[in-house]
Short mmCIF file of N, CA, C and O in Angstrom, two decimals:
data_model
loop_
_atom_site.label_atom_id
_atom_site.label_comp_id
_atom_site.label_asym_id
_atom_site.label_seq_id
_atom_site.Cartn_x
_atom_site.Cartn_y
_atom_site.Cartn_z
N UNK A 80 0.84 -1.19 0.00
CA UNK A 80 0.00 0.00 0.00
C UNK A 80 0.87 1.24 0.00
O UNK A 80 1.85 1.34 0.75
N UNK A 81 0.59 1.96 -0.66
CA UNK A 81 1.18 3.65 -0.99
C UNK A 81 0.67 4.16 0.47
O UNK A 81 -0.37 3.82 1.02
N UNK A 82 1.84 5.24 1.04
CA UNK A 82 1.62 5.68 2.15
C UNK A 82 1.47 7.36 1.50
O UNK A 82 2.06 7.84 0.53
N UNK A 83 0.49 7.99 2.41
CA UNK A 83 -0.59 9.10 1.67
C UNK A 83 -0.06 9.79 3.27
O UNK A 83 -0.24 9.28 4.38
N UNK A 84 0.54 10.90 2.99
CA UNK A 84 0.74 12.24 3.65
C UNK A 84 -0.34 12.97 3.15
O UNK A 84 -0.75 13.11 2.00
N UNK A 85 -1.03 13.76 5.02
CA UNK A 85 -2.42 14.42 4.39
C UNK A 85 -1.88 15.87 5.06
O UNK A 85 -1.27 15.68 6.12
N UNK A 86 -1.94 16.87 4.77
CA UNK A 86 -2.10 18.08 4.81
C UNK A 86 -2.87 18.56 6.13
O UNK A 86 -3.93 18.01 6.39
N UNK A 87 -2.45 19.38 6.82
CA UNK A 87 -3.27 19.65 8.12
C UNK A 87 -4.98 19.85 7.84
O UNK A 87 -5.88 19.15 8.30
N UNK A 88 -5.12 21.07 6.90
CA UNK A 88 -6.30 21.23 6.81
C UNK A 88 -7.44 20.08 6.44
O UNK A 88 -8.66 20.24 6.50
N UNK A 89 -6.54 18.58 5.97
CA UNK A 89 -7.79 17.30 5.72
C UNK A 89 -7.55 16.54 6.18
O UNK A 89 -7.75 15.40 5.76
N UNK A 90 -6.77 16.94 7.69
CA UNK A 90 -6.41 15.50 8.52
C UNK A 90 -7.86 15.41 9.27
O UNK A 90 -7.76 14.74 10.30
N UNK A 91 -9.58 16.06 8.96
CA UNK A 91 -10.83 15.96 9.59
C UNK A 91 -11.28 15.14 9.59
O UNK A 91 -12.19 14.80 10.35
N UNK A 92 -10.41 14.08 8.11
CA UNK A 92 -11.31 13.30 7.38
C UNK A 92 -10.33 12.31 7.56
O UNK A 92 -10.67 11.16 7.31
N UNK A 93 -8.89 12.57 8.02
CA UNK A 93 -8.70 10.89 8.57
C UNK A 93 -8.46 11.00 9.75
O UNK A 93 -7.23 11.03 9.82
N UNK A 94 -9.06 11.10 11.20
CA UNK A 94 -9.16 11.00 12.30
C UNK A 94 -7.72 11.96 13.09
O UNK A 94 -7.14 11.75 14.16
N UNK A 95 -7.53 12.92 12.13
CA UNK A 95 -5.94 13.79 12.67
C UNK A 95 -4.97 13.21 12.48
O UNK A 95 -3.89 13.70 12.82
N UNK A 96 -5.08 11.78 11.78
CA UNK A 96 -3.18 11.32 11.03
C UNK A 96 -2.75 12.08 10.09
O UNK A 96 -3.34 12.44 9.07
N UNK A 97 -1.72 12.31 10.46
CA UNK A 97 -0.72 12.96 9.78
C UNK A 97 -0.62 11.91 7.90
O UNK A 97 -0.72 12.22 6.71
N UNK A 98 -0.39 10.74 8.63
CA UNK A 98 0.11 9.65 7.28
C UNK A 98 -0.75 8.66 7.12
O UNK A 98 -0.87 8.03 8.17
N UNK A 99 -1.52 8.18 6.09
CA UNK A 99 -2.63 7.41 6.42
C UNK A 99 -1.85 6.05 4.82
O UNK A 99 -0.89 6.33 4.10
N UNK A 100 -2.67 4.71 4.74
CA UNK A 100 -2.19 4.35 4.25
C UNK A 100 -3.59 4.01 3.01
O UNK A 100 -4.73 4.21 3.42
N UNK A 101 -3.33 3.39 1.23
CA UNK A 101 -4.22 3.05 0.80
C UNK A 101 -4.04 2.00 -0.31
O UNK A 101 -2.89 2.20 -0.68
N UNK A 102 -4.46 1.15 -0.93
CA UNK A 102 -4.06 0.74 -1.99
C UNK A 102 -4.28 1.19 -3.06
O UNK A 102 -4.96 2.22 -3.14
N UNK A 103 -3.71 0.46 -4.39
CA UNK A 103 -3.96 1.11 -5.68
C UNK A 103 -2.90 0.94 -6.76
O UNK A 103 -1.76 1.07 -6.31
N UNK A 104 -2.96 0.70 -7.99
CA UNK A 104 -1.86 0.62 -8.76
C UNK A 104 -1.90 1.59 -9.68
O UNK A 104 -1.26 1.40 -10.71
N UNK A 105 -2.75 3.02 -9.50
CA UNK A 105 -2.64 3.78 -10.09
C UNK A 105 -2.52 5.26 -8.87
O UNK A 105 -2.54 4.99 -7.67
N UNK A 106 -2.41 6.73 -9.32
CA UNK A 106 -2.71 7.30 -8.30
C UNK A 106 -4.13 7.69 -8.36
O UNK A 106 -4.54 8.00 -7.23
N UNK A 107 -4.96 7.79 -9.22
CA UNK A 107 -6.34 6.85 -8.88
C UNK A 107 -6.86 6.25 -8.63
O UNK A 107 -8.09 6.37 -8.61
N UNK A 108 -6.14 5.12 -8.26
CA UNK A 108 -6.90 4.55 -7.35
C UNK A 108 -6.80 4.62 -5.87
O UNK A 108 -7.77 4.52 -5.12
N UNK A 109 -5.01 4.88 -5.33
CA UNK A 109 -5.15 5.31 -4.52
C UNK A 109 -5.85 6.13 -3.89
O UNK A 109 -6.08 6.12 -2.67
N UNK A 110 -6.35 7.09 -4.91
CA UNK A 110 -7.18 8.55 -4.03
C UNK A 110 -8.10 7.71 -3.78
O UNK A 110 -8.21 7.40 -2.59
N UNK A 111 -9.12 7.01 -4.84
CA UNK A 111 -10.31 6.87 -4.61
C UNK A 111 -10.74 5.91 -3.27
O UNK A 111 -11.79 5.92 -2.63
N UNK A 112 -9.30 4.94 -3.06
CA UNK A 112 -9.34 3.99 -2.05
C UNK A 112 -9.20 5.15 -1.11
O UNK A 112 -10.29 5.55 -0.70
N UNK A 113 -8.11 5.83 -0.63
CA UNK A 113 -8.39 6.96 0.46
C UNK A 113 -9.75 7.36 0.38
O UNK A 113 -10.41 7.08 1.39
N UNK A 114 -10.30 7.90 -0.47
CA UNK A 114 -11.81 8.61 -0.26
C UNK A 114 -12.91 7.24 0.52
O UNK A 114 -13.49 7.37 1.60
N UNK A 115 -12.94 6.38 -0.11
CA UNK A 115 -13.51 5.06 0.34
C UNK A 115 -13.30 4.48 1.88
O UNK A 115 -14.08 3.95 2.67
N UNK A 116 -12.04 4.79 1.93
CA UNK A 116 -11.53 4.35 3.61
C UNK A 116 -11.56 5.57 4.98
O UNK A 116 -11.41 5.23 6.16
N UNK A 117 -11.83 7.21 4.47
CA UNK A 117 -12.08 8.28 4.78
C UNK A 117 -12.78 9.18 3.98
O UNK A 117 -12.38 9.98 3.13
N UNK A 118 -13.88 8.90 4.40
CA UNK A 118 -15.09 9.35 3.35
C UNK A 118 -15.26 10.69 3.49
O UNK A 118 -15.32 11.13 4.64
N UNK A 119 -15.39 11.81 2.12
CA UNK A 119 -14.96 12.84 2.28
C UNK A 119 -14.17 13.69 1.73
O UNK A 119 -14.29 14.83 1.28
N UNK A 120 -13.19 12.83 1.88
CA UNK A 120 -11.60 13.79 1.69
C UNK A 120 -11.82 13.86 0.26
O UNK A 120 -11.28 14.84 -0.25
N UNK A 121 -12.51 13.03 -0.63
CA UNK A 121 -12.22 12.85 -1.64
C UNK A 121 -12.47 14.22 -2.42
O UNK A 121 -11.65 14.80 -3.13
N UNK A 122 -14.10 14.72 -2.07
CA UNK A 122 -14.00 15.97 -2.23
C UNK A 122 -13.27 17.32 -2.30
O UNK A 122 -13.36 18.31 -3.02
N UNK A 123 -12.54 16.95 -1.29
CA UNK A 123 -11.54 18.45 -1.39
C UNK A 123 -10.68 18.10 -2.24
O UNK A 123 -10.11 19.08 -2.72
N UNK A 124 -10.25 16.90 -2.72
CA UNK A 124 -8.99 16.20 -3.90
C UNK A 124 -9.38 16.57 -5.08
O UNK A 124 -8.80 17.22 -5.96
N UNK A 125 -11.05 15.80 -4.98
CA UNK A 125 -11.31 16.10 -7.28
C UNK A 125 -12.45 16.86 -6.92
O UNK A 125 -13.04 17.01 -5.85
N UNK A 126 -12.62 17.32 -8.13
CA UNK A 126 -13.74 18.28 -8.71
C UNK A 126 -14.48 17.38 -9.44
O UNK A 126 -14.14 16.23 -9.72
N UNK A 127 -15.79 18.12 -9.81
CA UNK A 127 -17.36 17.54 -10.07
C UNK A 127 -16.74 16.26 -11.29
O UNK A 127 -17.36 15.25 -10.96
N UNK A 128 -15.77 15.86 -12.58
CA UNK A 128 -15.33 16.02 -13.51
C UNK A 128 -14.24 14.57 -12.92
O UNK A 128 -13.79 13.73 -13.70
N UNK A 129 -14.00 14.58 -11.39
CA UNK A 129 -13.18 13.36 -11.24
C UNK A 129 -11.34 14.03 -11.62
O UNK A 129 -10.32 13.34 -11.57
N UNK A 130 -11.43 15.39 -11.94
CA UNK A 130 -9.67 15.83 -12.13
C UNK A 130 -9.32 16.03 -10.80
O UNK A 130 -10.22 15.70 -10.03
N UNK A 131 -8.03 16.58 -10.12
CA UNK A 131 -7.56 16.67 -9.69
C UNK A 131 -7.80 18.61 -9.33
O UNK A 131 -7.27 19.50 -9.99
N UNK A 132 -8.72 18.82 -8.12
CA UNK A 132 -8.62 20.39 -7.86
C UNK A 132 -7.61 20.91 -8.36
O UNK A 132 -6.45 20.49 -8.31
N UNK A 133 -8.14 22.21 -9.06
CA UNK A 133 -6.65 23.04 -9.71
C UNK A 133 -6.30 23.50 -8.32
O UNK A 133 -5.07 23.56 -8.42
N UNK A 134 -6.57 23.85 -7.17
CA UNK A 134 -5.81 24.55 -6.30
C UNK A 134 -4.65 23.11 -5.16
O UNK A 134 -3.81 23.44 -4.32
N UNK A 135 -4.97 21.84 -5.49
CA UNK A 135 -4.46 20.99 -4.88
C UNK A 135 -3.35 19.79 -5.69
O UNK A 135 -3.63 18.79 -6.35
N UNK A 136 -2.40 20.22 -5.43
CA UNK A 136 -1.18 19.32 -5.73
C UNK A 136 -1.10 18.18 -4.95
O UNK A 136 -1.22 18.08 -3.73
N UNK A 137 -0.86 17.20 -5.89
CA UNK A 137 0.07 15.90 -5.76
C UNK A 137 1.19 15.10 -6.37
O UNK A 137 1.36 14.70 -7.53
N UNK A 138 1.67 15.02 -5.66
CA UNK A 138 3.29 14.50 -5.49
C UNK A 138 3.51 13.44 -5.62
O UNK A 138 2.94 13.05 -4.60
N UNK A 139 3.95 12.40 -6.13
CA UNK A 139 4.28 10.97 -5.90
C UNK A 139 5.89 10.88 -5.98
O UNK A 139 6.60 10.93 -6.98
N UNK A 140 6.26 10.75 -4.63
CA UNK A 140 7.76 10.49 -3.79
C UNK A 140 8.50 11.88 -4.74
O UNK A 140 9.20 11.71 -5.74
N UNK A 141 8.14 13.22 -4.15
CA UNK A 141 8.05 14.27 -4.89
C UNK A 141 8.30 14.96 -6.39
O UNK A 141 8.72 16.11 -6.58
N UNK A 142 8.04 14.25 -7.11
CA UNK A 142 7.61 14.23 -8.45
C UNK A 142 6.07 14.97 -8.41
O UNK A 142 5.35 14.44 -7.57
N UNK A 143 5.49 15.98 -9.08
CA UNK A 143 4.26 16.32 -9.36
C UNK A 143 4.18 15.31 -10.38
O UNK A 143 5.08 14.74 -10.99
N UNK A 144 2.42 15.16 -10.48
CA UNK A 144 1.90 13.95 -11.13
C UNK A 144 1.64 14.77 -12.52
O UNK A 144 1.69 14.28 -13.65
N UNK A 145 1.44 15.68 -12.29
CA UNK A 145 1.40 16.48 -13.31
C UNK A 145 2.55 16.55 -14.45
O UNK A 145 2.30 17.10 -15.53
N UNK A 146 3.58 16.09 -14.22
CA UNK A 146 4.93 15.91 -15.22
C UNK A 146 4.94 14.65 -15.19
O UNK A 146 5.94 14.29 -15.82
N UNK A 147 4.27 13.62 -14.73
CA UNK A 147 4.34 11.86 -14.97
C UNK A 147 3.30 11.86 -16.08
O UNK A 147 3.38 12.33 -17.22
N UNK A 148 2.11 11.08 -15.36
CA UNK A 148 1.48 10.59 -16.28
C UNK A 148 -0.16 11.26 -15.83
O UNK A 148 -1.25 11.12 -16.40
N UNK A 149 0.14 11.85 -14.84
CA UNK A 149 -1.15 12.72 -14.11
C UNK A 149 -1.85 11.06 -13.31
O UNK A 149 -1.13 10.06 -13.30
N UNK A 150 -3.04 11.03 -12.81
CA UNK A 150 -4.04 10.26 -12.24
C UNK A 150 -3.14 8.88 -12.84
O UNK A 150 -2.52 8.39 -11.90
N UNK A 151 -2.99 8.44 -13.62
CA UNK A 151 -2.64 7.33 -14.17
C UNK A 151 -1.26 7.09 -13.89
O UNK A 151 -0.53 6.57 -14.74
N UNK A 152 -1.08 7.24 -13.40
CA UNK A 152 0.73 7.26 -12.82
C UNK A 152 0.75 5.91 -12.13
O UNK A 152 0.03 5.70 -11.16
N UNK A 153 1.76 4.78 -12.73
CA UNK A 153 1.56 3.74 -11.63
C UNK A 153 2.37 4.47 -10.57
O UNK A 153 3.16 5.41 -10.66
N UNK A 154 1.82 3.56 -9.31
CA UNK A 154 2.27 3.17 -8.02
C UNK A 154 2.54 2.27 -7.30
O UNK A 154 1.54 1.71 -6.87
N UNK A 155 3.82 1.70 -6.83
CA UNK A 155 4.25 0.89 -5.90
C UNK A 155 3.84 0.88 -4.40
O UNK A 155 3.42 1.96 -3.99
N UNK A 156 3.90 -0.02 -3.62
CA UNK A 156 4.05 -0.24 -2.44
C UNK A 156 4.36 0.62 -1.54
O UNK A 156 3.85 0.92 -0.46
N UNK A 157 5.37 1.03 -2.19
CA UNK A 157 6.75 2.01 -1.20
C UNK A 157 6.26 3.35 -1.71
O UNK A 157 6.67 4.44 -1.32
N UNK A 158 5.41 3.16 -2.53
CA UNK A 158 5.61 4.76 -2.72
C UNK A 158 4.67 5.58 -1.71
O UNK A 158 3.70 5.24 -1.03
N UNK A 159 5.41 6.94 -1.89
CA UNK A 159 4.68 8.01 -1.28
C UNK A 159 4.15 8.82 -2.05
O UNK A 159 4.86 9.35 -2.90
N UNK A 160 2.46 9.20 -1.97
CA UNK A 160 1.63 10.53 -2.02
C UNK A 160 1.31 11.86 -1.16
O UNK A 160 0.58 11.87 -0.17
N UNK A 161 1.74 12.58 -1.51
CA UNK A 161 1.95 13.61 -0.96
C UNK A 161 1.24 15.06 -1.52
O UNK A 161 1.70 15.79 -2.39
N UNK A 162 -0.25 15.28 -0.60
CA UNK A 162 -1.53 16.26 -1.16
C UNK A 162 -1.20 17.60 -0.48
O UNK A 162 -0.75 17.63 0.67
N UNK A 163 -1.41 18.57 -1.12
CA UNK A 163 -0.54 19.96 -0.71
C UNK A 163 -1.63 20.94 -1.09
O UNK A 163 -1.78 20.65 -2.28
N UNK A 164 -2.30 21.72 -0.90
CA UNK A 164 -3.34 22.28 -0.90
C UNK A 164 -2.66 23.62 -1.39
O UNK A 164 -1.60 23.79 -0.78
N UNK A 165 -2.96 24.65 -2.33
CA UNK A 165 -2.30 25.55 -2.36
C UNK A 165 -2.22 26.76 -1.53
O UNK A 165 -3.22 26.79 -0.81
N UNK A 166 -1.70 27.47 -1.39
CA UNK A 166 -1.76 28.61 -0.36
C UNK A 166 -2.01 29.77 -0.79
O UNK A 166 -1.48 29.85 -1.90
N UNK A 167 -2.74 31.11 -0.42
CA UNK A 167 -2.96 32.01 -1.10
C UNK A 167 -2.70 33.10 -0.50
O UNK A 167 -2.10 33.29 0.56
N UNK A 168 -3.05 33.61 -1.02
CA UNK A 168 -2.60 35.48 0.26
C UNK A 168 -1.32 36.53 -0.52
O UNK A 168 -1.11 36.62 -1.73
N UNK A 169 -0.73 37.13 0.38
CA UNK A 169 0.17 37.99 -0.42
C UNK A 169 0.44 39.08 1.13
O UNK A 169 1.18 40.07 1.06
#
């Protein structure tokens, strides 16, 4: 199982862990297994459309998925996801 670093602001939705774990051989499926195992989160991840929120980054073992293969990115065991919410202000 891919180990999933959650962001303070959506640790609501996995009981305040910091690192939660999920399966998946894609990083779709991982999310969707996270959303399934912490129901919820999934929402703040994708939009109506199933993409990936434009304001929320993910990382796989810090690589943006966005320069792999996006959602379809395989994933190993060992790997790490890593959801980063963007920050705004000035």
């Amino acid at each position: 199982m891919a180990t999933l670093r959650i962001p303070t602001p959506m640790r609501g939705f996995t009981g305040n862990q910091a690192e939660v774990t999920a399966p998946g051989a894609t990083v779709r499926e991982v999310l969707n297994n996270l959303d399934a195992r912490h129901p919820g989160i999934g929402g703040r991840v994708f939009d109506e459309r199933g993409a990936v929120r434009r304001y929320v980054n993910v990382f796989l073992n810090d690589e943006d998925i966005r320069a792999l293969n996006g959602l379809d990115t395989p994933v190993k065991d060992a790997d790490r996801i890593t959801l980063i919410p963007a920050m705004a202000g000035g």
